[in-house]
Short mmCIF file of C-alpha atoms and ligand atoms in Angstrom, two decimals:
data_model
loop_
_atom_site.label_atom_id
_atom_site.label_comp_id
_atom_site.label_asym_id
_atom_site.label_seq_id
_atom_site.Cartn_x
_atom_site.Cartn_y
_atom_site.Cartn_z
CA UNK A 27 13.48 -8.19 25.69
CA UNK A 28 14.60 -11.68 24.74
CA UNK A 29 14.07 -13.77 21.62
CA UNK A 30 11.34 -15.90 23.16
CA UNK A 31 9.40 -12.84 24.25
CA UNK A 32 9.50 -11.41 20.72
CA UNK A 33 8.50 -14.72 19.20
CA UNK A 34 5.56 -15.05 21.58
CA UNK A 35 4.41 -11.52 20.74
CA UNK A 36 4.54 -12.25 16.99
CA UNK A 37 2.60 -15.49 17.38
CA UNK A 38 -0.02 -13.67 19.46
CA UNK A 39 -0.30 -10.96 16.80
CA UNK A 40 -0.80 -13.55 14.06
CA UNK A 41 -3.38 -15.26 16.24
CA UNK A 42 -5.32 -12.02 16.77
CA UNK A 43 -5.23 -11.40 13.00
CA UNK A 44 -7.45 -14.46 12.54
CA UNK A 45 -10.39 -12.18 13.39
CA UNK A 46 -9.76 -10.03 10.32
CA UNK A 47 -12.50 -9.73 7.69
CA UNK A 48 -11.92 -11.32 4.29
CA UNK A 49 -13.83 -11.76 1.06
CA UNK A 50 -16.40 -14.55 1.69
CA UNK A 51 -14.44 -15.28 4.88
CA UNK A 52 -11.81 -17.09 2.81
CA UNK A 53 -9.00 -16.03 5.22
CA UNK A 54 -6.46 -16.23 2.36
CA UNK A 55 -3.41 -15.66 4.57
CA UNK A 56 -0.68 -17.65 6.25
CA UNK A 57 1.79 -16.35 8.80
CA UNK A 58 5.34 -17.55 9.28
CA UNK A 59 7.18 -16.62 12.46
CA UNK A 60 10.88 -16.81 11.61
CA UNK A 61 13.11 -15.59 14.44
CA UNK A 62 12.21 -11.94 15.03
CA UNK A 63 10.25 -11.70 11.77
CA UNK A 64 6.57 -12.22 11.15
CA UNK A 65 5.91 -12.92 7.48
CA UNK A 66 2.52 -12.58 5.82
CA UNK A 67 1.87 -14.82 2.82
CA UNK A 68 -1.13 -15.03 0.49
CA UNK A 69 -2.66 -18.50 0.10
CA UNK A 70 -3.58 -19.39 -3.47
CA UNK A 71 -5.89 -22.28 -2.42
CA UNK A 72 -8.12 -19.80 -0.63
CA UNK A 73 -8.21 -17.28 -3.48
CA UNK A 74 -11.52 -16.94 -5.34
CA UNK A 75 -10.13 -17.98 -8.73
CA UNK A 76 -13.28 -17.10 -10.68
CA UNK A 77 -14.53 -14.05 -8.85
CA UNK A 78 -11.11 -12.63 -8.04
CA UNK A 79 -8.69 -13.87 -10.73
CA UNK A 80 -6.23 -10.99 -10.22
CA UNK A 81 -6.18 -11.42 -6.45
CA UNK A 82 -7.32 -7.89 -5.62
CA UNK A 83 -9.81 -9.11 -3.02
CA UNK A 84 -7.16 -11.50 -1.66
CA UNK A 85 -4.75 -8.59 -1.19
CA UNK A 86 -7.39 -6.41 0.49
CA UNK A 87 -8.17 -9.34 2.79
CA UNK A 88 -4.49 -9.96 3.61
CA UNK A 89 -4.13 -6.23 4.27
CA UNK A 90 -6.90 -6.34 6.89
CA UNK A 91 -5.07 -9.25 8.57
CA UNK A 92 -1.79 -7.30 8.52
CA UNK A 93 -3.44 -4.31 10.18
CA UNK A 94 -5.10 -6.55 12.77
CA UNK A 95 -1.69 -8.04 13.64
CA UNK A 96 -0.25 -4.55 14.04
CA UNK A 97 -3.13 -3.50 16.30
CA UNK A 98 -2.36 -6.52 18.49
CA UNK A 99 1.33 -5.57 18.69
CA UNK A 100 0.43 -1.94 19.52
CA UNK A 101 -1.88 -3.12 22.30
CA UNK A 102 1.08 -4.87 23.93
CA UNK A 103 3.31 -1.84 23.44
CA UNK A 104 5.48 -3.44 20.76
CA UNK A 105 7.03 -0.85 18.47
CA UNK A 106 7.42 -2.50 15.10
CA UNK A 107 8.40 -1.95 11.50
CA UNK A 108 6.67 -3.23 8.39
CA UNK A 109 8.21 -3.94 5.02
CA UNK A 110 6.04 -4.64 2.03
CA UNK A 111 8.28 -6.33 -0.54
CA UNK A 112 6.73 -6.39 -3.99
CA UNK A 113 5.86 -10.11 -4.04
CA UNK A 114 6.01 -12.95 -1.50
CA UNK A 115 6.04 -12.58 1.41
CA UNK A 116 3.49 -9.80 1.09
CA UNK A 117 4.76 -8.17 4.25
CA UNK A 118 7.36 -8.65 6.97
CA UNK A 119 6.78 -7.29 10.47
CA UNK A 120 9.69 -6.86 12.88
CA UNK A 121 9.14 -6.09 16.54
CA UNK A 122 11.73 -3.57 17.74
CA UNK A 123 11.22 -2.64 21.37
CA UNK A 124 8.56 -2.71 24.02
CA UNK A 125 7.17 0.49 25.52
CA UNK A 126 4.07 1.15 27.66
CA UNK A 127 0.96 0.65 25.50
CA UNK A 128 -1.15 3.70 24.69
CA UNK A 129 -4.73 3.55 26.03
CA UNK A 130 -6.23 3.95 22.54
CA UNK A 131 -4.22 0.93 21.38
CA UNK A 132 -6.03 -1.20 23.95
CA UNK A 133 -9.39 0.16 22.73
CA UNK A 134 -8.54 -0.60 19.11
CA UNK A 135 -7.56 -4.12 20.09
CA UNK A 136 -10.93 -4.65 21.79
CA UNK A 137 -12.64 -3.69 18.52
CA UNK A 138 -11.06 -6.73 16.81
CA UNK A 139 -13.46 -8.86 18.82
CA UNK A 140 -16.48 -6.61 18.41
CA UNK A 141 -16.30 -5.87 14.65
CA UNK A 142 -18.35 -7.96 12.30
CA UNK A 143 -20.11 -7.74 8.96
CA UNK A 144 -23.70 -6.98 9.78
CA UNK A 145 -26.04 -7.09 6.79
CA UNK A 146 -29.13 -5.79 8.58
CA UNK A 147 -30.77 -2.67 7.14
CA UNK A 148 -29.71 0.69 8.52
CA UNK A 149 -31.99 2.92 10.60
CA UNK A 150 -33.00 6.45 9.57
CA UNK A 151 -30.38 7.93 11.85
CA UNK A 152 -27.55 9.42 9.80
CA UNK A 153 -23.87 9.09 10.60
CA UNK A 154 -22.92 12.56 11.96
CA UNK A 155 -20.67 14.75 9.80
CA UNK A 156 -17.91 14.94 12.39
CA UNK A 157 -17.87 11.14 12.68
CA UNK A 158 -17.50 10.93 8.89
CA UNK A 159 -14.63 13.42 9.03
CA UNK A 160 -12.97 11.30 11.70
CA UNK A 161 -13.32 8.17 9.53
CA UNK A 162 -11.85 9.99 6.51
CA UNK A 163 -8.87 11.02 8.65
CA UNK A 164 -8.35 7.51 10.06
CA UNK A 165 -8.35 6.10 6.51
CA UNK A 166 -5.78 8.66 5.36
CA UNK A 167 -3.53 7.98 8.32
CA UNK A 168 -3.64 4.30 7.38
CA UNK A 169 -2.41 5.00 3.84
CA UNK A 170 -5.56 5.23 1.66
CA UNK A 171 -8.44 7.65 1.00
CA UNK A 172 -12.16 7.66 1.60
CA UNK A 173 -14.43 9.51 -0.82
CA UNK A 174 -17.91 10.15 0.59
CA UNK A 175 -20.45 10.04 -2.24
CA UNK A 176 -22.94 12.80 -2.97
CA UNK A 177 -26.57 11.98 -3.84
CA UNK A 178 -26.09 11.65 -7.58
CA UNK A 179 -23.04 9.49 -7.07
CA UNK A 180 -25.02 7.17 -4.80
CA UNK A 181 -27.34 6.53 -7.74
CA UNK A 182 -24.34 5.87 -9.99
CA UNK A 183 -23.02 3.43 -7.38
CA UNK A 184 -26.43 1.73 -7.29
CA UNK A 185 -26.23 1.21 -11.06
CA UNK A 186 -22.67 -0.16 -10.86
CA UNK A 187 -23.61 -2.54 -8.03
CA UNK A 188 -26.61 -3.77 -10.04
CA UNK A 189 -24.53 -4.31 -13.17
CA UNK A 190 -21.83 -6.20 -11.27
CA UNK A 191 -24.43 -8.35 -9.54
CA UNK A 192 -26.02 -9.14 -12.91
CA UNK A 193 -22.66 -10.02 -14.47
CA UNK A 194 -21.68 -12.32 -11.60
CA UNK A 195 -25.11 -13.98 -11.35
CA UNK A 196 -24.87 -14.81 -15.07
CA UNK A 197 -21.49 -16.47 -14.71
CA UNK A 198 -21.97 -20.10 -13.74
CA UNK A 199 -18.39 -20.56 -12.67
CA UNK A 200 -18.63 -17.65 -10.25
CA UNK A 201 -21.96 -18.78 -8.78
CA UNK A 202 -20.61 -22.33 -8.35
CA UNK A 203 -17.52 -20.97 -6.62
CA UNK A 204 -19.59 -18.74 -4.32
CA UNK A 205 -21.76 -21.72 -3.36
CA UNK A 206 -18.68 -23.51 -2.01
CA UNK A 207 -17.97 -20.61 0.38
CA UNK A 208 -21.41 -19.39 1.34
CA UNK A 209 -24.30 -20.92 3.31
CA UNK A 210 -24.70 -23.78 5.76
CA UNK A 211 -23.06 -23.90 9.18
CA UNK A 212 -19.46 -23.74 7.91
CA UNK A 213 -18.05 -26.20 10.42
CA UNK A 214 -14.72 -26.25 8.56
CA UNK A 215 -13.89 -22.75 9.84
CA UNK A 216 -14.16 -20.73 6.62
CA UNK A 217 -16.94 -19.14 4.57
CA UNK A 218 -20.12 -17.27 5.44
CA UNK A 219 -22.65 -19.24 7.52
CA UNK A 220 -26.39 -18.92 6.86
CA UNK A 221 -26.72 -17.15 10.23
CA UNK A 222 -24.85 -14.11 8.81
CA UNK A 223 -27.02 -13.81 5.69
CA UNK A 224 -30.43 -12.09 5.47
CA UNK A 225 -33.61 -14.15 5.12
CA UNK A 226 -34.59 -11.78 2.33
CA UNK A 227 -32.32 -9.30 0.57
CA UNK A 228 -33.60 -5.90 1.76
CA UNK A 229 -35.09 -3.46 -0.77
CA UNK A 230 -32.56 -0.68 -0.85
CA UNK A 231 -31.36 1.96 -3.33
CA UNK A 232 -27.90 0.42 -3.40
CA UNK A 233 -28.38 -3.34 -3.25
CA UNK A 234 -26.53 -5.52 -0.80
CA UNK A 235 -24.74 -8.47 -2.37
CA UNK A 236 -27.38 -10.98 -3.40
CA UNK A 237 -25.70 -14.22 -2.31
CA UNK A 238 -26.96 -17.32 -4.15
CA UNK A 239 -28.38 -18.78 -0.93
CA UNK A 240 -30.72 -17.23 1.64
CA UNK A 241 -29.82 -17.08 5.31
CA UNK A 242 -31.58 -16.88 8.65
CA UNK A 243 -30.77 -13.29 9.68
CA UNK A 244 -33.78 -10.99 10.27
CA UNK A 245 -32.55 -7.99 8.29
CA UNK A 246 -35.22 -5.55 9.50
CA UNK A 247 -37.66 -3.28 7.73
CA UNK A 248 -35.55 -0.21 7.07
CA UNK A 249 -34.50 1.22 3.74
CA UNK A 250 -31.08 2.78 3.13
CA UNK A 251 -32.31 6.39 2.79
CA UNK A 252 -30.14 7.57 5.68
CA UNK A 253 -27.08 5.48 4.78
CA UNK A 254 -23.86 7.15 3.72
CA UNK A 255 -21.94 5.55 0.88
CA UNK A 256 -18.24 6.00 0.38
CA UNK A 257 -15.47 4.56 -1.76
CA UNK A 258 -12.16 3.50 -0.26
CA UNK A 259 -9.48 4.23 -2.82
CA UNK A 260 -5.76 4.72 -3.25
CA UNK A 261 -3.16 6.17 -5.54
CA UNK A 262 -1.90 3.03 -7.23
CA UNK A 263 -3.08 -0.24 -8.71
CA UNK A 264 -0.07 -2.40 -7.76
CA UNK A 265 -0.18 -5.31 -5.30
CA UNK A 266 1.38 -3.17 -2.54
CA UNK A 267 -1.35 -0.54 -3.04
CA UNK A 268 -4.12 -3.12 -2.59
CA UNK A 269 -2.41 -4.47 0.51
CA UNK A 270 -2.27 -0.92 1.90
CA UNK A 271 -5.93 -0.56 0.93
CA UNK A 272 -6.73 -3.59 3.07
CA UNK A 273 -4.80 -2.16 5.99
CA UNK A 274 -6.77 1.08 5.66
CA UNK A 275 -10.03 -0.89 5.40
CA UNK A 276 -9.25 -2.54 8.73
CA UNK A 277 -8.36 0.80 10.34
CA UNK A 278 -11.55 2.38 8.99
CA UNK A 279 -13.74 -0.56 10.02
CA UNK A 280 -12.35 -0.70 13.56
CA UNK A 281 -12.76 3.07 13.95
CA UNK A 282 -16.34 2.83 12.65
CA UNK A 283 -17.05 0.00 15.10
CA UNK A 284 -15.73 2.13 17.94
CA UNK A 285 -18.14 4.93 16.91
CA UNK A 286 -21.07 2.46 16.66
CA UNK A 287 -21.15 2.97 12.89
CA UNK A 288 -21.94 -0.10 10.81
CA UNK A 289 -19.73 -0.67 7.79
CA UNK A 290 -20.85 -2.99 5.01
CA UNK A 291 -18.43 -3.68 2.13
CA UNK A 292 -19.91 -3.83 -1.38
CA UNK A 293 -17.10 -5.29 -3.42
CA UNK A 294 -19.11 -6.49 -6.45
CA UNK A 295 -18.40 -3.45 -8.67
CA UNK A 296 -14.65 -3.67 -7.97
CA UNK A 297 -14.55 -7.32 -9.05
CA UNK A 298 -15.87 -6.67 -12.58
CA UNK A 299 -13.53 -4.64 -14.84
CA UNK A 300 -16.16 -2.40 -16.48
CA UNK A 301 -17.86 -1.43 -13.23
CA UNK A 302 -14.46 -0.86 -11.65
CA UNK A 303 -13.84 1.62 -14.48
CA UNK A 304 -17.18 3.30 -13.74
CA UNK A 305 -16.15 3.72 -10.09
CA UNK A 306 -12.85 5.14 -11.23
CA UNK A 307 -14.67 7.76 -13.30
CA UNK A 308 -16.79 8.58 -10.23
CA UNK A 309 -13.55 9.43 -8.44
CA UNK A 310 -12.73 11.81 -11.28
CA UNK A 311 -9.94 9.53 -12.47
CA UNK A 312 -7.76 10.47 -9.49
CA UNK A 313 -6.89 7.16 -7.94
CA UNK A 314 -8.01 3.56 -7.99
CA UNK A 315 -11.19 2.38 -6.26
CA UNK A 316 -10.56 -0.43 -3.77
CA UNK A 317 -13.95 -0.90 -2.16
CA UNK A 318 -17.31 0.87 -1.90
CA UNK A 319 -18.78 0.73 1.60
CA UNK A 320 -22.12 1.53 3.20
CA UNK A 321 -21.94 3.39 6.51
CA UNK A 322 -24.95 3.64 8.77
CA UNK A 323 -26.43 2.99 12.17
CA UNK A 324 -28.20 -0.19 13.17
CA UNK A 325 -31.14 -0.85 15.44
CA UNK A 326 -29.59 -2.21 18.65
CA UNK A 327 -32.92 -3.86 19.52
CA UNK A 328 -32.55 -6.26 16.57
CA UNK A 329 -30.09 -9.04 17.22
CA UNK A 330 -26.76 -8.93 15.42
CA UNK A 331 -25.55 -12.00 13.55
CA UNK A 332 -23.32 -14.39 15.50
CA UNK A 333 -19.62 -14.32 14.76
CA UNK A 334 -18.44 -16.05 11.62
CA UNK A 335 -16.03 -19.00 12.04
CA UNK A 336 -12.27 -18.86 11.74
CA UNK A 337 -9.59 -21.41 10.87
CA UNK A 338 -7.67 -22.71 13.89
CA UNK A 339 -4.33 -21.01 14.58
CA UNK A 340 -2.42 -24.17 13.64
CA UNK A 341 -3.70 -23.92 10.06
CA UNK A 342 -2.64 -20.32 9.49
CA UNK A 343 0.47 -19.88 11.63
CA UNK A 344 3.81 -21.67 11.20
CA UNK A 345 6.48 -21.10 13.80
CA UNK A 346 9.92 -21.92 12.43
C1 FMN B 1 -12.31 -7.27 0.62
C2 FMN B 1 -13.64 -7.63 1.21
C3 FMN B 1 -14.78 -7.58 0.42
C4 FMN B 1 -16.03 -7.91 0.96
N1 FMN B 1 -17.16 -7.82 0.18
C5 FMN B 1 -18.37 -8.05 0.71
C6 FMN B 1 -19.56 -7.87 -0.07
O1 FMN B 1 -19.51 -7.46 -1.23
N2 FMN B 1 -20.75 -8.11 0.52
C7 FMN B 1 -20.85 -8.55 1.82
O2 FMN B 1 -21.97 -8.76 2.27
N3 FMN B 1 -19.73 -8.75 2.57
C8 FMN B 1 -18.51 -8.49 2.07
N4 FMN B 1 -17.38 -8.64 2.83
C9 FMN B 1 -17.49 -9.10 4.22
C10 FMN B 1 -17.04 -10.56 4.39
O3 FMN B 1 -18.01 -11.45 3.86
C11 FMN B 1 -16.79 -10.83 5.88
O4 FMN B 1 -15.71 -10.05 6.31
C12 FMN B 1 -16.48 -12.29 6.19
O5 FMN B 1 -17.56 -13.10 5.87
C13 FMN B 1 -16.11 -12.48 7.67
O6 FMN B 1 -17.16 -12.08 8.50
P1 FMN B 1 -16.99 -10.92 9.59
O7 FMN B 1 -16.62 -9.66 8.86
O8 FMN B 1 -18.33 -10.81 10.26
O9 FMN B 1 -15.89 -11.30 10.54
C14 FMN B 1 -16.13 -8.31 2.32
C15 FMN B 1 -14.97 -8.33 3.10
C16 FMN B 1 -13.74 -7.99 2.58
C17 FMN B 1 -12.52 -7.99 3.47
#
């Protein structure tokens, strides 16, 4: 193993992390390759100042990118260590040695390309119990928890989602900010294109995010009767906890993708303090809610949305 080989591996990992999901596809990360270190930095210019003033969604998003980079290193057999200093950089990855890659690492890496946010309605086929158990385990192994909601709690979640939606729709600064990130063809490489948004917001018990502009995606006729709702949560409310939450979100989402389970994030109620408190009470006060998600199966006959754009590598990776 020589220095150039390590450097190349770190650049490739940062490049693969461009596929990570982020709030409104803001991609609020920047990577610095410095010798044998890969540093992850948050980017204030791509933080949603109005909707996410405390940067919780930014940290979750950077966490998904960090996990994606680690999946890429694993796929090439690079053993590595991660430090999460409290502050900037958010994380430092160091590649240690190269060993033969495990077959599951290659599979996980393939999921980076396959995963996407698909806002079509779910079918009436439930996610099997053993698949849910697997997803709970994957989340725990990645450093967070997944609480699967019972029927009554789904109704409580529906109320919280509705309240958060109402609060955000009534805030002109938030709606103006959202409009700059959502809709159109997004040629600049960030944001959510119209092709990823439903023509009409489906009528469901727990509402999908009602973006201020309509899209071109045929969402389908289904309801969400057979959907499973869950809350990703963790033990702390510090920056490092939210970063870990993002890493676990990526692990969970990739595992769901591998099992043909659709995952849709519903971050609205985490963005508004009083609905975030309501979610916290739903968890019995043990832990801090990071993100509610819908899990379900999709109709493969309906076409999935095309991939959302990404910033070019040169804009998110610096090699020093
Ligand atoms: C922290 C976080 C919160 C998100 N919240 C929502 C949401 O509330 N509603 C939604 O439709 N998509 C949500 N998304 C999905 C993003 O819009 C999506 O990841 C981004 O547009 C990139 O598209 P892709 O996932 O298809 O690659 C969220 C993603 C992340 C990482």
